[in-house]
Tab-separated table of C-alpha atoms in Angstrom:
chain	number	residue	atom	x	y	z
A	1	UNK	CA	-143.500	-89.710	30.222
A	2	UNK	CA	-145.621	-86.775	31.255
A	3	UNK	CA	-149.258	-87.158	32.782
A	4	UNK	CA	-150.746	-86.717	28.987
A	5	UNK	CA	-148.548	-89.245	27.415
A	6	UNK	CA	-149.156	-92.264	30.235
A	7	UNK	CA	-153.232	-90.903	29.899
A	8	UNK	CA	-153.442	-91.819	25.918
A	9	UNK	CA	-150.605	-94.629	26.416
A	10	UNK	CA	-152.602	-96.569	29.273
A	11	UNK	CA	-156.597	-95.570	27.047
A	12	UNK	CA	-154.443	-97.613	24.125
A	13	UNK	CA	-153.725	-101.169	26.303
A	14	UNK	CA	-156.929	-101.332	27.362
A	15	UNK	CA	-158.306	-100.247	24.031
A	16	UNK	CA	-156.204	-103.020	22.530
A	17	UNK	CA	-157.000	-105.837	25.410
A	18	UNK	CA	-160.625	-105.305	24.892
A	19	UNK	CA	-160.796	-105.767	20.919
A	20	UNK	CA	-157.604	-108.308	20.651
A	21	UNK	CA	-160.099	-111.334	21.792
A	22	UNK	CA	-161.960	-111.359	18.880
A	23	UNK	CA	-158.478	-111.593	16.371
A	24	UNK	CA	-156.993	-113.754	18.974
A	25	UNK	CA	-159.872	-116.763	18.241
A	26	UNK	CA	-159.800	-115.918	13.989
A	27	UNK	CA	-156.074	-116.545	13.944
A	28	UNK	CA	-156.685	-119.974	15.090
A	29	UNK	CA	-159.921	-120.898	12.824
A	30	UNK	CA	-157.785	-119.135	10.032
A	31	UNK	CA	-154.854	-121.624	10.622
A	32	UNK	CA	-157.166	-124.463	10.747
A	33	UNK	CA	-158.656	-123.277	7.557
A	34	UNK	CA	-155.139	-123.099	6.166
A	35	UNK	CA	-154.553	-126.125	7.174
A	36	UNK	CA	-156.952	-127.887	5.295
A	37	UNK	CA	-156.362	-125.466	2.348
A	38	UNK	CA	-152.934	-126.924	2.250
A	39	UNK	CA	-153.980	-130.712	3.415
A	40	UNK	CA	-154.347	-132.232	0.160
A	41	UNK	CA	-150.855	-130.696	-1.365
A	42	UNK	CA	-148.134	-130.482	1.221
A	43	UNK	CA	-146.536	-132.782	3.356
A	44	UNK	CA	-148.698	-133.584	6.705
A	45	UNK	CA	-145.878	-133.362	9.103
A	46	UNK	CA	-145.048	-129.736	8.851
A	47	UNK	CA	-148.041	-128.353	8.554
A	48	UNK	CA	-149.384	-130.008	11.755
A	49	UNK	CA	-146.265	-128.720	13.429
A	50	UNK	CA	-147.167	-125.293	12.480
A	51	UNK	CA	-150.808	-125.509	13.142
A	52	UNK	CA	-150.268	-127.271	16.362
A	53	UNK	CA	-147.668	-123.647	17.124
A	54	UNK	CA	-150.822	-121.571	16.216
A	55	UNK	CA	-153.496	-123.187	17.964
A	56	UNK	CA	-151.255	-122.549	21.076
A	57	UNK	CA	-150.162	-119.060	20.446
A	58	UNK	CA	-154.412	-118.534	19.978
A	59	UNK	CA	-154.613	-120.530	23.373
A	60	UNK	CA	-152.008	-118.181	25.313
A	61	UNK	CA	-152.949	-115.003	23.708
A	62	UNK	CA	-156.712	-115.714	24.756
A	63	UNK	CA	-155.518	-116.729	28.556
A	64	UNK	CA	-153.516	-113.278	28.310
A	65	UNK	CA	-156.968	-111.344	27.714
A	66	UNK	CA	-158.823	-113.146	30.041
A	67	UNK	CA	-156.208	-112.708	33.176
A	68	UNK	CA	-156.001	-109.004	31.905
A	69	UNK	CA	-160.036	-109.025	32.287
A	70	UNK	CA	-159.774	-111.049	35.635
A	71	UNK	CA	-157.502	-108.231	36.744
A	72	UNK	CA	-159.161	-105.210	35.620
A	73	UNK	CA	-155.788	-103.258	36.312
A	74	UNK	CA	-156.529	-99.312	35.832
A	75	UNK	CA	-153.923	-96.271	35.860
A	76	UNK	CA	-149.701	-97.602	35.874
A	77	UNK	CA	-150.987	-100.722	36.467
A	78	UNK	CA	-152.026	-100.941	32.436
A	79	UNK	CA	-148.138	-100.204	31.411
A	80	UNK	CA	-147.187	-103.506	32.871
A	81	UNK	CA	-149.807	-105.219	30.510
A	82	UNK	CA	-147.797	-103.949	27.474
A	83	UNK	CA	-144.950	-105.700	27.127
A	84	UNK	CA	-146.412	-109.366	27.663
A	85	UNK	CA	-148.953	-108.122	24.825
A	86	UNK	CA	-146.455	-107.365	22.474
A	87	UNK	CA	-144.383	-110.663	22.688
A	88	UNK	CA	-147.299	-112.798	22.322
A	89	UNK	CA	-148.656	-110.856	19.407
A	90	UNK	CA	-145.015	-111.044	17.460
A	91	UNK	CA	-144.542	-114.285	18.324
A	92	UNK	CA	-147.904	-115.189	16.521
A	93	UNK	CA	-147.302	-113.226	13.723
A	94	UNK	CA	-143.613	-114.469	13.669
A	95	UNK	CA	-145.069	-117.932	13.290
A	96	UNK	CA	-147.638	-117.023	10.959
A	97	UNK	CA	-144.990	-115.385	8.305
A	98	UNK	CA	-141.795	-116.433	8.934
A	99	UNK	CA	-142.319	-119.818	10.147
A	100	UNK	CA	-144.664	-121.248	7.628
A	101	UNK	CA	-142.722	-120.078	4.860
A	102	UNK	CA	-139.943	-122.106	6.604
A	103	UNK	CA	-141.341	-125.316	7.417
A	104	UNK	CA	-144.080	-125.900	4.394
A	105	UNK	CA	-141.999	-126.346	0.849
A	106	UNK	CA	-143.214	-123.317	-1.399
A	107	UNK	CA	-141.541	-125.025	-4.734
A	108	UNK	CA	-145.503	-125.090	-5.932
A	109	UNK	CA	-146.961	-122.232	-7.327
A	110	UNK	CA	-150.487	-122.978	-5.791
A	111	UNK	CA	-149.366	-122.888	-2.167
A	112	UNK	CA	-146.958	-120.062	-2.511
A	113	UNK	CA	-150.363	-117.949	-3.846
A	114	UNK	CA	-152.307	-119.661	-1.210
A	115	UNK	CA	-150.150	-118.880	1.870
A	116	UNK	CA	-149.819	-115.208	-0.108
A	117	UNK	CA	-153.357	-114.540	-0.150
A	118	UNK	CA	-154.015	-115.727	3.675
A	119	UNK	CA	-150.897	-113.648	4.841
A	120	UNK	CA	-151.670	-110.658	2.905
A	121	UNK	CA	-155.444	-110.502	4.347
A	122	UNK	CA	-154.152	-110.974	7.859
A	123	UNK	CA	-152.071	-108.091	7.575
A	124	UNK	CA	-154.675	-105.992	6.528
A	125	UNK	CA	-156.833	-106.848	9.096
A	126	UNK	CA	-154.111	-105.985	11.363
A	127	UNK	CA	-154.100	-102.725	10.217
A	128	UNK	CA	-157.509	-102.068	12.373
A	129	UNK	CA	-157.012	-104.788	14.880
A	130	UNK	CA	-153.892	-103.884	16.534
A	131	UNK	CA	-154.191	-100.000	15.466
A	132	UNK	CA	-154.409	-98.743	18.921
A	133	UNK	CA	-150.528	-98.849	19.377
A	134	UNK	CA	-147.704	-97.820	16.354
A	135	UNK	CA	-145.285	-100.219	16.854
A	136	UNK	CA	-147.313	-103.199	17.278
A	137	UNK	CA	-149.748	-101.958	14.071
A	138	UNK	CA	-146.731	-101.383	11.682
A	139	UNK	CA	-144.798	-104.445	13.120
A	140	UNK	CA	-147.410	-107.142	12.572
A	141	UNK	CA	-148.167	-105.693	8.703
A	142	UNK	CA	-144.120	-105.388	8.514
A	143	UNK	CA	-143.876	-109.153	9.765
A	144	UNK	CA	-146.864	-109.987	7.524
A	145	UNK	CA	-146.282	-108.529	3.967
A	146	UNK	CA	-142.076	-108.598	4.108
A	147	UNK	CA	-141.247	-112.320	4.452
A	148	UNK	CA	-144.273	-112.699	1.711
A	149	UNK	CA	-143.249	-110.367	-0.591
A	150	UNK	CA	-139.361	-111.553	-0.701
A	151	UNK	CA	-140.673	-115.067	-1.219
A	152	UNK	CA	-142.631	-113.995	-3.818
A	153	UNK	CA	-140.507	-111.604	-5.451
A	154	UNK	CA	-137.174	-114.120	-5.765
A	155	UNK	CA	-139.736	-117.692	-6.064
A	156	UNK	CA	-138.592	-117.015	-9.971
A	157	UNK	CA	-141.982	-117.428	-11.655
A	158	UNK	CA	-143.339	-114.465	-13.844
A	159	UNK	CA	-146.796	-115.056	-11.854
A	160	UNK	CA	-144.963	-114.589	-8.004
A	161	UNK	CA	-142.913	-111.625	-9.653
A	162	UNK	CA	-145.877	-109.455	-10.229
A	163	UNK	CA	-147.943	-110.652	-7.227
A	164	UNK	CA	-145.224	-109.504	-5.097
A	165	UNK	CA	-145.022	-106.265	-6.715
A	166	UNK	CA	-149.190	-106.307	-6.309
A	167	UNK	CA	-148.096	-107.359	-2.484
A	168	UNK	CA	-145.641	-104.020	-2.346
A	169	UNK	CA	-148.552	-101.742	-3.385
A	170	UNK	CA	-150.797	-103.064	-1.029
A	171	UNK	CA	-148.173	-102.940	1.655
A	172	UNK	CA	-147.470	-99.203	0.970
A	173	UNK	CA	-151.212	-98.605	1.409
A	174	UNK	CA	-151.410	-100.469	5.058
A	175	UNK	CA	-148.668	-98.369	6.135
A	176	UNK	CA	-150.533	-95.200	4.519
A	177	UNK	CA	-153.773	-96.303	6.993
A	178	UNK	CA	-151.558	-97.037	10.173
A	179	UNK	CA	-150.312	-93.720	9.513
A	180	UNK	CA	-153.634	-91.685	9.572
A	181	UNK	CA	-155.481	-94.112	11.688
A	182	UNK	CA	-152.466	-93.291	14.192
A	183	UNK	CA	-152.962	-89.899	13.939
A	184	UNK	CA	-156.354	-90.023	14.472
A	185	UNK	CA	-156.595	-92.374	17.271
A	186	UNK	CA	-154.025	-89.835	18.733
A	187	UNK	CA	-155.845	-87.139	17.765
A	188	UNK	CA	-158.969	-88.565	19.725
A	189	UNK	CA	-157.393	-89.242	22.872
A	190	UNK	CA	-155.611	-86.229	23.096
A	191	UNK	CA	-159.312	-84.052	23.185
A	192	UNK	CA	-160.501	-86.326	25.685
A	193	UNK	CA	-158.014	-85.786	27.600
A	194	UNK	CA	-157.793	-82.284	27.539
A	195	UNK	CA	-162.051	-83.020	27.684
A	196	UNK	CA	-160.821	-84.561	30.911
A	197	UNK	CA	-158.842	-81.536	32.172
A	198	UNK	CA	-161.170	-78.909	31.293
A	199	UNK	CA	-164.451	-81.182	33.123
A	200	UNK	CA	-161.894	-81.464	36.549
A	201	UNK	CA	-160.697	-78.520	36.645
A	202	UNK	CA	-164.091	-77.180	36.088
A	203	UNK	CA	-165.282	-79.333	39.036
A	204	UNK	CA	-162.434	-77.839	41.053
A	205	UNK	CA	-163.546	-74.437	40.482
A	206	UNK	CA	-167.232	-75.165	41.229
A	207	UNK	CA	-166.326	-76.114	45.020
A	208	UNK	CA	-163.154	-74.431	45.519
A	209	UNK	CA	-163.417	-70.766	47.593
A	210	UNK	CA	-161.070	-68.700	45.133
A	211	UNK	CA	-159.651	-66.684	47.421
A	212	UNK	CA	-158.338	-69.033	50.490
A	213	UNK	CA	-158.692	-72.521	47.949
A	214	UNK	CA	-160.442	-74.356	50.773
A	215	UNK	CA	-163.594	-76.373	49.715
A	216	UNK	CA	-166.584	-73.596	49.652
A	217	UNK	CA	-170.092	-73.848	51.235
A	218	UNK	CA	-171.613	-75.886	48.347
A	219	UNK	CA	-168.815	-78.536	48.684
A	220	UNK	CA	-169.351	-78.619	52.062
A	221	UNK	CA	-172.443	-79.496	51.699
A	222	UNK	CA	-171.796	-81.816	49.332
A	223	UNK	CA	-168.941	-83.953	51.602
A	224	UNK	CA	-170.189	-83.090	55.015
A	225	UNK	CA	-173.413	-85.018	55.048
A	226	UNK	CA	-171.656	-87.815	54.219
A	227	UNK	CA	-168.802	-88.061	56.677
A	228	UNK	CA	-171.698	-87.309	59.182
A	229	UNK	CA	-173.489	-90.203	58.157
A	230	UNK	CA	-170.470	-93.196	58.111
A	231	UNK	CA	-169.758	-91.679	61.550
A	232	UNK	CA	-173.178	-92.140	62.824
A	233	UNK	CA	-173.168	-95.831	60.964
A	234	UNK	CA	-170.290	-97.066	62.713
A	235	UNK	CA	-171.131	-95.290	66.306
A	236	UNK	CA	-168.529	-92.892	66.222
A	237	UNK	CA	-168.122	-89.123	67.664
A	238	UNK	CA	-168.527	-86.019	65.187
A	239	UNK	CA	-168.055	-82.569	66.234
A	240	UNK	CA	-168.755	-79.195	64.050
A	241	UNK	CA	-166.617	-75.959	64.953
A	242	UNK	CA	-167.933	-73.031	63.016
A	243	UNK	CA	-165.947	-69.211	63.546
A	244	UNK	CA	-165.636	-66.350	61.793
A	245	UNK	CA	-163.050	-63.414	62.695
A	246	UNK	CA	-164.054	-60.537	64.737
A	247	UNK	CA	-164.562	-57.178	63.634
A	248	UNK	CA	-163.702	-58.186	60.537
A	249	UNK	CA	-166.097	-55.075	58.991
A	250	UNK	CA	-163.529	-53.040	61.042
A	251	UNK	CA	-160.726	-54.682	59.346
A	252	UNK	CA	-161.993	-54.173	55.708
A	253	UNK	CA	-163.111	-50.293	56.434
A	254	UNK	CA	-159.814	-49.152	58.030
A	255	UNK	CA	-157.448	-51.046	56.063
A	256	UNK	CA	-159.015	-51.725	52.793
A	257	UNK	CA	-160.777	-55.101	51.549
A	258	UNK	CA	-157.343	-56.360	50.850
A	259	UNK	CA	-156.206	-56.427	54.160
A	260	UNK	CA	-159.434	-58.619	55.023
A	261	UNK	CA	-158.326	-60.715	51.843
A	262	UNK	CA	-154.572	-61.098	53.686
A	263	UNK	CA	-156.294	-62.130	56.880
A	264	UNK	CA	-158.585	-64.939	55.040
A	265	UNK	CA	-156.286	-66.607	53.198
A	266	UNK	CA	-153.783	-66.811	56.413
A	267	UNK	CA	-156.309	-68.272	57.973
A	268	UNK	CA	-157.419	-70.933	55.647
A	269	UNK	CA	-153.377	-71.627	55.642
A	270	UNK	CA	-153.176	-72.485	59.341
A	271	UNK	CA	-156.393	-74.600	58.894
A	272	UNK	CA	-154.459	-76.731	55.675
A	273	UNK	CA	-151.483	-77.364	57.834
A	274	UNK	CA	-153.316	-78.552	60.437
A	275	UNK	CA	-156.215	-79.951	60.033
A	276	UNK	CA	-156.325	-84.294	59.439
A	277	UNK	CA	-157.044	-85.520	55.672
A	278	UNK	CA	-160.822	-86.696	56.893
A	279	UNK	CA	-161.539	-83.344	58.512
A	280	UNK	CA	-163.837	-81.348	55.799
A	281	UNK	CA	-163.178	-77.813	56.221
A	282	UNK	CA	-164.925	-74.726	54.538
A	283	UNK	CA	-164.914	-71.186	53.830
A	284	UNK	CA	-168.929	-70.874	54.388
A	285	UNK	CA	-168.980	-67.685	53.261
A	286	UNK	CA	-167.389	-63.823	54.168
A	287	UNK	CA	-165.581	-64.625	56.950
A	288	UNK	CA	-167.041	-67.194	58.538
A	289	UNK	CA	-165.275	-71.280	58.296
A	290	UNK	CA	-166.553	-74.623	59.230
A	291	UNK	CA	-164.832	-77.661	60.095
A	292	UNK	CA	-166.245	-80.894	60.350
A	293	UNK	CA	-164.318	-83.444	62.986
A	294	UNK	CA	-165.019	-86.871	62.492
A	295	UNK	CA	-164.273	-89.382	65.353
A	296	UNK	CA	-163.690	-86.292	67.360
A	297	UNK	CA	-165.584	-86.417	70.921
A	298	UNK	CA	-166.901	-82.873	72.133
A	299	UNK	CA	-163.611	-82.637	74.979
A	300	UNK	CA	-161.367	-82.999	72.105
A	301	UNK	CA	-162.690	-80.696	69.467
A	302	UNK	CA	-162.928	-77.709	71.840
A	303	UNK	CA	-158.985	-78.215	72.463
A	304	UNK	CA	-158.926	-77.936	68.360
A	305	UNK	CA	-161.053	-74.758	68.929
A	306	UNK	CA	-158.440	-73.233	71.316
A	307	UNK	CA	-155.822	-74.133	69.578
A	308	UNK	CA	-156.669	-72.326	66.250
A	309	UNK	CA	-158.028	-69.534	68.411
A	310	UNK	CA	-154.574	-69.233	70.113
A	311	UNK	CA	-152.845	-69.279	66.701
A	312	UNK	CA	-154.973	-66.507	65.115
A	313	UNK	CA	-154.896	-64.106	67.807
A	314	UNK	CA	-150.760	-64.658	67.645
A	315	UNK	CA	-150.378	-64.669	63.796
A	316	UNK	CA	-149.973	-61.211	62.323
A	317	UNK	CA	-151.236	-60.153	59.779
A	318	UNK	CA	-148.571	-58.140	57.303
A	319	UNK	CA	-150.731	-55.190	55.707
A	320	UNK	CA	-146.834	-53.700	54.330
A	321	UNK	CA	-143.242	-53.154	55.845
A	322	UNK	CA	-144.730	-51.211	58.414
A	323	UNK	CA	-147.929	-52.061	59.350
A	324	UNK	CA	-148.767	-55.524	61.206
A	325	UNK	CA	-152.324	-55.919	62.963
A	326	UNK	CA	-153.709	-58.495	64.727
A	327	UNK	CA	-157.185	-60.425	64.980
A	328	UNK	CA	-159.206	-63.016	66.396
A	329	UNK	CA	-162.140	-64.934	66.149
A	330	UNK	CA	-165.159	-66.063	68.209
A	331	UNK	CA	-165.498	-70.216	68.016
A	332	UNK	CA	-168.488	-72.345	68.659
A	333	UNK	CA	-168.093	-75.937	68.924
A	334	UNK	CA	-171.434	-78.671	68.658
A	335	UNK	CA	-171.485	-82.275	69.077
A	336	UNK	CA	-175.721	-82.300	68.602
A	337	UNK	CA	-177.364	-82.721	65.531
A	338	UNK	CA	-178.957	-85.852	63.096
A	339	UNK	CA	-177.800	-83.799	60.178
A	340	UNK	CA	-175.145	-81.115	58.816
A	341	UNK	CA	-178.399	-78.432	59.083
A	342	UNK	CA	-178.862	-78.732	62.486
A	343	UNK	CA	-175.267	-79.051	63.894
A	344	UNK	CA	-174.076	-76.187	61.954
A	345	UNK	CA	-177.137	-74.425	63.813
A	346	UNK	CA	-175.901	-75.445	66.924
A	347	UNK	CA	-172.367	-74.513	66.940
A	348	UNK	CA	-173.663	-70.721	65.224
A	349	UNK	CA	-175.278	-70.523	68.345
A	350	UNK	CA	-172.564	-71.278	70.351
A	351	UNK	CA	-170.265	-68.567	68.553
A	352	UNK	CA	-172.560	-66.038	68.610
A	353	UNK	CA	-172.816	-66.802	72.394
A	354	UNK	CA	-169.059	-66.376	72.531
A	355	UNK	CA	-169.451	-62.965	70.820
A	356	UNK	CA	-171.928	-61.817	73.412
A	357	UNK	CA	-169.683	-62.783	75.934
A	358	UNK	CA	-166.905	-60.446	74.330
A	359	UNK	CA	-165.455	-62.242	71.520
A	360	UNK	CA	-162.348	-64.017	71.368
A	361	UNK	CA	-163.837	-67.109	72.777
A	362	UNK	CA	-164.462	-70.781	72.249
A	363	UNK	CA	-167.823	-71.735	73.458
A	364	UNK	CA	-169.922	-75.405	73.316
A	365	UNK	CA	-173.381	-75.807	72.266
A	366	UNK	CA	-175.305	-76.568	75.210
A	367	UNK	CA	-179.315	-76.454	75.109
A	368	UNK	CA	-179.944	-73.186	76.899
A	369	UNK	CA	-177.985	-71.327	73.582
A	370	UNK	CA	-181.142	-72.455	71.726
A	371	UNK	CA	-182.742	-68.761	70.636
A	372	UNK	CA	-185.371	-67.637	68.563
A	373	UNK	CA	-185.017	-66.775	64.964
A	374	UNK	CA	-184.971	-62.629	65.567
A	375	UNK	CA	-182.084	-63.335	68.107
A	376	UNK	CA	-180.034	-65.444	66.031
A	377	UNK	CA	-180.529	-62.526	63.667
A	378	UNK	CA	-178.679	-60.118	65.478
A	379	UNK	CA	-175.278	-61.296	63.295
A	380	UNK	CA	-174.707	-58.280	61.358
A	381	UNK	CA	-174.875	-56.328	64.420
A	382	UNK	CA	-172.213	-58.965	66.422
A	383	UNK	CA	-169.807	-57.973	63.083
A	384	UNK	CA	-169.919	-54.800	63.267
């Protein structure tokens, strides 16, 4: 079963748990009504037998839907719920057809039109209450209308002859509506799940960095704040390391933008393969990168630092079979900051302090970085 099949399969169980309640209470006021339909012309032994069979099928059917609301199971989980579903609702309908026309004598005319009637509007009904899944809608009208129609068709009296043949008509036309109400139920789920698709992968796209596929400065934003704030909550250490590669103008002007597009997306490799699941990590833009550290004291995260700055200055960068060139970048590392703003202000500071002091270099946010606005915009002139 592929990923669209177990989508529309597990949207049908729970579309059939939530409106089976409702059919699962008139089956038993039906069978009482039955019941005293019947009460004045058959014998009262048998039909208490079978009443007492349908009040308890109603009672097991409605303990079924409320564990499956108790539960709330979502995803796989729903597939389990199927099968128990099914064999309650066939054994109710099994009972309904099969075993009334079994245990209550049919010999007079008025009960076998009376038991026809009640049958034959069940299964209709089922046509829309148990629609949701094929099998189960064309089983219960197949369990309804058959044992009814035979019983009506071979009961020998001109009347049963052309009721039954009244009964096949109407039995054609239920199978007609499970049929296109399939197909459209189908039909529905099938759009909303490629709705589904087209909305995620959308959602992808809006905070993925197409080039290296790491999260991009608006998801950052998005995710950062937050790990920030359940680290602060629960006391814990959270470092920022921003970088960006050096000479990286250099880079695109002597060996062409796609060079610089090699270099990026080797970088945002090493950072996938190495960087925890709770670490949020960015492209923030050109090529500059931010990664957030939570639980990460400030000793710890500059060994992270040097260890990425290690790798990049010893991974090569393949421009064709006979060119290789190397970079490296200039880190800064902060541990200071109430919010995302400032530490992502602090640890700029601290890497463009590392590219004054020659580049290549992994340097902590300490309070003496703090410079004025003009200095800090001196970054175009550090790239260069």
């Amino acid at each position: 079963m592929d990923a669209k099949e177990q989508y529309i399969l597990t949207k049908k169980i729970n579309l059939l748990y939530l409106n089976s309640f409702t059919p699962a209470i008139v089956s038993g006021v039906i069978g009482l009504s039955l019941a005293a339909t019947l009460w004045q012309t058959v014998n009262h032994q048998p039909l208490l037998v079978w009443l007492s069979i349908t009040l308890l099928m109603a009672v097991i059917r409605v303990s079924l839907f409320l564990s499956y609301k108790k539960h709330q199971p979502t995803g796989k989980q729903l597939l389990k719920w199927e099968t128990p579903y099914a064999i309650s609702l066939f054994a109710a309908i099994l009972n309904w057809s099969i075993g009334l026309l079994i245990i209550i004598p049919i010999e007079n005319l008025n009960v076998v039109f009376i038991i026809s009637i009640f049958s034959i509007s069940l299964a209709t009904g089922a046509t829309s209450w148990y629609g949701q899944i094929r099998y189960m809608q064309i089983g219960t009208v197949c369990l309804f209308f058959i044992p009814t129609i035979i019983a009506l068709l071979t009961h020998g009296e001109y009347e049963t002859l052309w009721l039954g043949i009244t009964a096949c008509f109407i039995f054609m036309g239920c199978l007609l509506t499970c049929h296109l109400s399939q197909q459209t139920l189908n039909d529905h789920f099938e759009l909303a799940y490629e709705l589904k698709k087209a909305i995620k992968k959308a959602k992808i796209l809006a905070h993925t960095d197409v080039l290296t596929g790491l999260n991009n400065r608006r998801a950052f934003f998005e995710m950062a704040p937050k790990t920030l704030t359940k680290c602060q909550h629960s006391a814990l250490p959270v470092c920022l390391i921003t970088f960006d590669i050096d000479y990286f103008k250099k880079i695109n002007d002597a060996f062409g933008h796609a060079a610089g597009d090699i270099a990026l997306q080797r970088i945002a490799s090493l950072l996938i393969r190495n960087l925890r699941a709770v670490d949020v990590c960015c492209r923030l833009g050109g090529e500059e990168f931010a990664v957030l550290l939570p639980n990460v004291n400030l000793k710890k995260a500059m060994r992270v630092a040097e260890k990425f700055r290690k790798a990049i200055m010893a991974m090569p960068i393949v421009i064709s079979r006979q060119k290789n060139i190397s970079i490296t970048a200039s880190f800064g590392v902060s541990d200071i900051g109430d919010t995302i703003d400032e530490m992502l202000n602090h640890a700029d500071q601290a890497m463009y302090q590392a590219k004054n002091n020659g580049r290549n270099l992994v340097m902590a946010y300490e309070a003496e970085f703090s410079t004025p606005a003009n200095q800090i915009n001196t970054r175009k002139n550090l790239r260069a």
